[in-house]
Amino acid sequence: MTNVWPWLTLAGLGAFHGANPAMGWLFAVALGLHRQSARTVWLSLVPIAIGHAVSIAVVLAVVVAFGAVMDLRSLQLVAAAFILAFAGYLAIYGHRHRVRVGMRAGMAGLAVWSFLMATSHGAGLMLVPSVLSLCLADHAGMAGTTGSLSVSLAAVAIHTAAMLAVIAAIALVVFTWLGLSGLRSAWINFDRLWTLALGATGILLLVW
């Protein structure tokens, strides 16, 4: 816990994920505008954050499980190869295949949708270098599975809190003042940024 940079990175990635419209705020605003209800926007953010958190928690649990039976370098190489391959897939095919949900979705449906979106975009994979760094700082290698899981859960909590804060702020601005039509003049292609971030994650694991 003494190294603050991995925690700041996790929070920064949470902000990045929260700013990405594909992770939920755009759908929450569209759903709120469709139902003419600000309350719908705020209620939608909760299951969206929960689905995202579960997705990254599953990824980190898999990393911890493999870390308990593999040496660090092998784990890094396997994770890097998978992440780079996934980034390549997203660059070519991934963003053409959206997970769709209708405007009548309930809170449970939103949570499932968020889980599938985060998983299909490889959101949890971006957290792997930071979580590995934290686990190694607190334990001799990854052998301390219980401690590693505790660190991973804390990482999920910090990441999700940062994401929720950002999506709430953006949803407030867009729903209250900007509106979906106003986004046309201020749109950022997050698909490319997301793919580049995944690629950078894989390269970091290779050279770390």
PDB file of C-alpha atoms in Angstrom, residues 38-175:
ATOM      1  CA  ALA A  38     -33.370  12.872 -14.577  1.00  0.00           C
ATOM      2  CA  ARG A  39     -33.998  10.212 -11.931  1.00  0.00           C
ATOM      3  CA  THR A  40     -33.664   7.542 -14.634  1.00  0.00           C
ATOM      4  CA  VAL A  41     -30.223   8.876 -15.525  1.00  0.00           C
ATOM      5  CA  TRP A  42     -28.941   8.656 -11.945  1.00  0.00           C
ATOM      6  CA  LEU A  43     -30.509   5.251 -11.297  1.00  0.00           C
ATOM      7  CA  SER A  44     -28.976   3.929 -14.520  1.00  0.00           C
ATOM      8  CA  LEU A  45     -25.457   4.834 -13.408  1.00  0.00           C
ATOM      9  CA  VAL A  46     -25.543   2.399 -10.470  1.00  0.00           C
ATOM     10  CA  PRO A  47     -26.088  -0.865 -12.406  1.00  0.00           C
ATOM     11  CA  ILE A  48     -23.716   0.388 -15.112  1.00  0.00           C
ATOM     12  CA  ALA A  49     -20.974   0.827 -12.488  1.00  0.00           C
ATOM     13  CA  ILE A  50     -21.786  -2.538 -10.885  1.00  0.00           C
ATOM     14  CA  GLY A  51     -21.619  -4.392 -14.204  1.00  0.00           C
ATOM     15  CA  HIS A  52     -18.292  -2.761 -15.004  1.00  0.00           C
ATOM     16  CA  ALA A  53     -16.904  -3.601 -11.555  1.00  0.00           C
ATOM     17  CA  VAL A  54     -17.919  -7.264 -11.825  1.00  0.00           C
ATOM     18  CA  SER A  55     -16.290  -7.520 -15.249  1.00  0.00           C
ATOM     19  CA  ILE A  56     -12.919  -6.197 -14.122  1.00  0.00           C
ATOM     20  CA  ALA A  57     -13.119  -8.213 -10.888  1.00  0.00           C
ATOM     21  CA  VAL A  58     -13.471 -11.421 -12.908  1.00  0.00           C
ATOM     22  CA  VAL A  59     -10.414 -10.522 -14.997  1.00  0.00           C
ATOM     23  CA  LEU A  60      -8.311  -9.729 -11.933  1.00  0.00           C
ATOM     24  CA  ALA A  61      -9.445 -12.930 -10.195  1.00  0.00           C
ATOM     25  CA  VAL A  62      -8.210 -14.919 -13.200  1.00  0.00           C
ATOM     26  CA  VAL A  63      -4.865 -13.066 -13.098  1.00  0.00           C
ATOM     27  CA  VAL A  64      -4.460 -13.793  -9.374  1.00  0.00           C
ATOM     28  CA  ALA A  65      -5.335 -17.477  -9.933  1.00  0.00           C
ATOM     29  CA  PHE A  66      -2.724 -17.836 -12.671  1.00  0.00           C
ATOM     30  CA  GLY A  67      -0.230 -15.839 -10.615  1.00  0.00           C
ATOM     31  CA  ALA A  68      -0.487 -18.402  -7.835  1.00  0.00           C
ATOM     32  CA  VAL A  69       0.828 -21.176 -10.118  1.00  0.00           C
ATOM     33  CA  MET A  70       3.100 -19.281 -12.548  1.00  0.00           C
ATOM     34  CA  ASP A  71       6.274 -17.279 -12.102  1.00  0.00           C
ATOM     35  CA  LEU A  72       5.951 -13.540 -12.596  1.00  0.00           C
ATOM     36  CA  ARG A  73       7.762 -13.278 -15.921  1.00  0.00           C
ATOM     37  CA  SER A  74       5.729 -16.061 -17.502  1.00  0.00           C
ATOM     38  CA  LEU A  75       2.535 -14.430 -16.252  1.00  0.00           C
ATOM     39  CA  GLN A  76       3.618 -11.096 -17.694  1.00  0.00           C
ATOM     40  CA  LEU A  77       4.430 -12.604 -21.090  1.00  0.00           C
ATOM     41  CA  VAL A  78       1.160 -14.541 -21.280  1.00  0.00           C
ATOM     42  CA  ALA A  79      -0.864 -11.498 -20.206  1.00  0.00           C
ATOM     43  CA  ALA A  80       1.008  -9.223 -22.630  1.00  0.00           C
ATOM     44  CA  ALA A  81       0.472 -11.604 -25.550  1.00  0.00           C
ATOM     45  CA  PHE A  82      -3.238 -11.898 -24.779  1.00  0.00           C
ATOM     46  CA  ILE A  83      -3.717  -8.145 -24.344  1.00  0.00           C
ATOM     47  CA  LEU A  84      -1.845  -7.275 -27.544  1.00  0.00           C
ATOM     48  CA  ALA A  85      -3.810  -9.897 -29.474  1.00  0.00           C
ATOM     49  CA  PHE A  86      -7.041  -8.508 -28.044  1.00  0.00           C
ATOM     50  CA  ALA A  87      -6.014  -4.952 -28.949  1.00  0.00           C
ATOM     51  CA  GLY A  88      -5.300  -6.136 -32.489  1.00  0.00           C
ATOM     52  CA  TYR A  89      -8.711  -7.772 -32.670  1.00  0.00           C
ATOM     53  CA  LEU A  90     -10.423  -4.587 -31.491  1.00  0.00           C
ATOM     54  CA  ALA A  91      -8.483  -2.541 -34.027  1.00  0.00           C
ATOM     55  CA  ILE A  92      -9.756  -4.735 -36.863  1.00  0.00           C
ATOM     56  CA  TYR A  93     -13.126  -6.106 -35.778  1.00  0.00           C
ATOM     57  CA  GLY A  94     -14.129  -5.345 -32.227  1.00  0.00           C
ATOM     58  CA  HIS A  95     -15.840  -2.006 -32.470  1.00  0.00           C
ATOM     59  CA  ARG A  96     -18.096  -3.189 -35.276  1.00  0.00           C
ATOM     60  CA  HIS A  97     -19.873  -5.572 -32.935  1.00  0.00           C
ATOM     61  CA  ARG A  98     -21.758  -3.570 -30.324  1.00  0.00           C
ATOM     62  CA  VAL A  99     -23.711  -5.068 -27.447  1.00  0.00           C
ATOM     63  CA  ARG A 100     -27.181  -3.613 -27.882  1.00  0.00           C
ATOM     64  CA  VAL A 101     -29.972  -3.039 -25.370  1.00  0.00           C
ATOM     65  CA  GLY A 102     -33.326  -1.353 -25.835  1.00  0.00           C
ATOM     66  CA  MET A 103     -34.755   1.732 -24.159  1.00  0.00           C
ATOM     67  CA  ARG A 104     -37.020  -0.453 -22.042  1.00  0.00           C
ATOM     68  CA  ALA A 105     -34.126  -2.106 -20.230  1.00  0.00           C
ATOM     69  CA  GLY A 106     -34.467  -2.478 -16.469  1.00  0.00           C
ATOM     70  CA  MET A 107     -31.751  -2.052 -13.874  1.00  0.00           C
ATOM     71  CA  ALA A 108     -30.746  -5.730 -14.017  1.00  0.00           C
ATOM     72  CA  GLY A 109     -30.583  -5.567 -17.797  1.00  0.00           C
ATOM     73  CA  LEU A 110     -28.326  -2.510 -17.593  1.00  0.00           C
ATOM     74  CA  ALA A 111     -25.959  -4.309 -15.221  1.00  0.00           C
ATOM     75  CA  VAL A 112     -25.707  -7.280 -17.592  1.00  0.00           C
ATOM     76  CA  TRP A 113     -25.237  -4.949 -20.544  1.00  0.00           C
ATOM     77  CA  SER A 114     -22.475  -3.035 -18.724  1.00  0.00           C
ATOM     78  CA  PHE A 115     -20.740  -6.288 -17.801  1.00  0.00           C
ATOM     79  CA  LEU A 116     -20.791  -7.453 -21.418  1.00  0.00           C
ATOM     80  CA  MET A 117     -19.593  -4.091 -22.742  1.00  0.00           C
ATOM     81  CA  ALA A 118     -16.683  -3.885 -20.297  1.00  0.00           C
ATOM     82  CA  THR A 119     -15.731  -7.500 -20.980  1.00  0.00           C
ATOM     83  CA  SER A 120     -15.964  -7.202 -24.752  1.00  0.00           C
ATOM     84  CA  HIS A 121     -13.791  -4.074 -24.648  1.00  0.00           C
ATOM     85  CA  GLY A 122     -11.176  -5.633 -22.351  1.00  0.00           C
ATOM     86  CA  ALA A 123     -11.640  -3.023 -19.621  1.00  0.00           C
ATOM     87  CA  GLY A 124     -10.206  -5.241 -16.888  1.00  0.00           C
ATOM     88  CA  LEU A 125      -7.082  -5.998 -18.925  1.00  0.00           C
ATOM     89  CA  MET A 126      -5.906  -2.391 -18.604  1.00  0.00           C
ATOM     90  CA  LEU A 127      -5.690  -2.790 -14.832  1.00  0.00           C
ATOM     91  CA  VAL A 128      -3.374  -5.797 -14.883  1.00  0.00           C
ATOM     92  CA  PRO A 129       0.020  -3.977 -14.679  1.00  0.00           C
ATOM     93  CA  SER A 130      -1.086  -1.812 -11.744  1.00  0.00           C
ATOM     94  CA  VAL A 131      -2.585  -4.731  -9.829  1.00  0.00           C
ATOM     95  CA  LEU A 132       0.495  -6.900 -10.418  1.00  0.00           C
ATOM     96  CA  SER A 133       2.664  -4.073  -9.123  1.00  0.00           C
ATOM     97  CA  LEU A 134       0.543  -3.725  -5.978  1.00  0.00           C
ATOM     98  CA  CYS A 135       0.495  -7.474  -5.329  1.00  0.00           C
ATOM     99  CA  LEU A 136       4.272  -7.681  -5.657  1.00  0.00           C
ATOM    100  CA  ALA A 137       4.714  -4.710  -3.332  1.00  0.00           C
ATOM    101  CA  ASP A 138       2.633  -6.374  -0.611  1.00  0.00           C
ATOM    102  CA  HIS A 139       3.805  -9.967  -1.066  1.00  0.00           C
ATOM    103  CA  ALA A 140       6.805 -11.994  -2.135  1.00  0.00           C
ATOM    104  CA  GLY A 141       5.585 -12.730  -5.639  1.00  0.00           C
ATOM    105  CA  MET A 142       1.963 -13.716  -6.319  1.00  0.00           C
ATOM    106  CA  ALA A 143       1.924 -16.716  -4.005  1.00  0.00           C
ATOM    107  CA  GLY A 144      -0.117 -14.930  -1.338  1.00  0.00           C
ATOM    108  CA  THR A 145      -3.466 -15.519  -3.033  1.00  0.00           C
ATOM    109  CA  THR A 146      -5.603 -14.185  -0.182  1.00  0.00           C
ATOM    110  CA  GLY A 147      -3.610 -10.983   0.035  1.00  0.00           C
ATOM    111  CA  SER A 148      -3.599 -10.613  -3.752  1.00  0.00           C
ATOM    112  CA  LEU A 149      -7.367 -10.967  -3.843  1.00  0.00           C
ATOM    113  CA  SER A 150      -7.693  -8.288  -1.164  1.00  0.00           C
ATOM    114  CA  VAL A 151      -5.496  -5.941  -3.181  1.00  0.00           C
ATOM    115  CA  SER A 152      -7.509  -6.731  -6.301  1.00  0.00           C
ATOM    116  CA  LEU A 153     -10.799  -5.975  -4.556  1.00  0.00           C
ATOM    117  CA  ALA A 154      -9.407  -2.667  -3.313  1.00  0.00           C
ATOM    118  CA  ALA A 155      -8.259  -1.915  -6.869  1.00  0.00           C
ATOM    119  CA  VAL A 156     -11.748  -2.656  -8.190  1.00  0.00           C
ATOM    120  CA  ALA A 157     -13.287  -0.353  -5.555  1.00  0.00           C
ATOM    121  CA  ILE A 158     -10.985   2.597  -6.310  1.00  0.00           C
ATOM    122  CA  HIS A 159     -11.272   2.145 -10.066  1.00  0.00           C
ATOM    123  CA  THR A 160     -15.071   1.903  -9.927  1.00  0.00           C
ATOM    124  CA  ALA A 161     -15.418   4.908  -7.609  1.00  0.00           C
ATOM    125  CA  ALA A 162     -13.401   7.053 -10.011  1.00  0.00           C
ATOM    126  CA  MET A 163     -15.401   5.764 -12.966  1.00  0.00           C
ATOM    127  CA  LEU A 164     -18.720   6.425 -11.237  1.00  0.00           C
ATOM    128  CA  ALA A 165     -17.687   9.986 -10.342  1.00  0.00           C
ATOM    129  CA  VAL A 166     -16.754  10.757 -13.941  1.00  0.00           C
ATOM    130  CA  ILE A 167     -19.807   9.195 -15.577  1.00  0.00           C
ATOM    131  CA  ALA A 168     -22.047  11.025 -13.086  1.00  0.00           C
ATOM    132  CA  ALA A 169     -20.383  14.365 -13.876  1.00  0.00           C
ATOM    133  CA  ILE A 170     -20.573  13.855 -17.641  1.00  0.00           C
ATOM    134  CA  ALA A 171     -24.153  12.604 -17.496  1.00  0.00           C
ATOM    135  CA  LEU A 172     -25.133  15.685 -15.453  1.00  0.00           C
ATOM    136  CA  VAL A 173     -23.604  18.074 -17.980  1.00  0.00           C
ATOM    137  CA  VAL A 174     -24.997  16.313 -21.047  1.00  0.00           C
ATOM    138  CA  PHE A 175     -28.496  15.690 -19.686  1.00  0.00           C
TER     139      PHE A 175
END
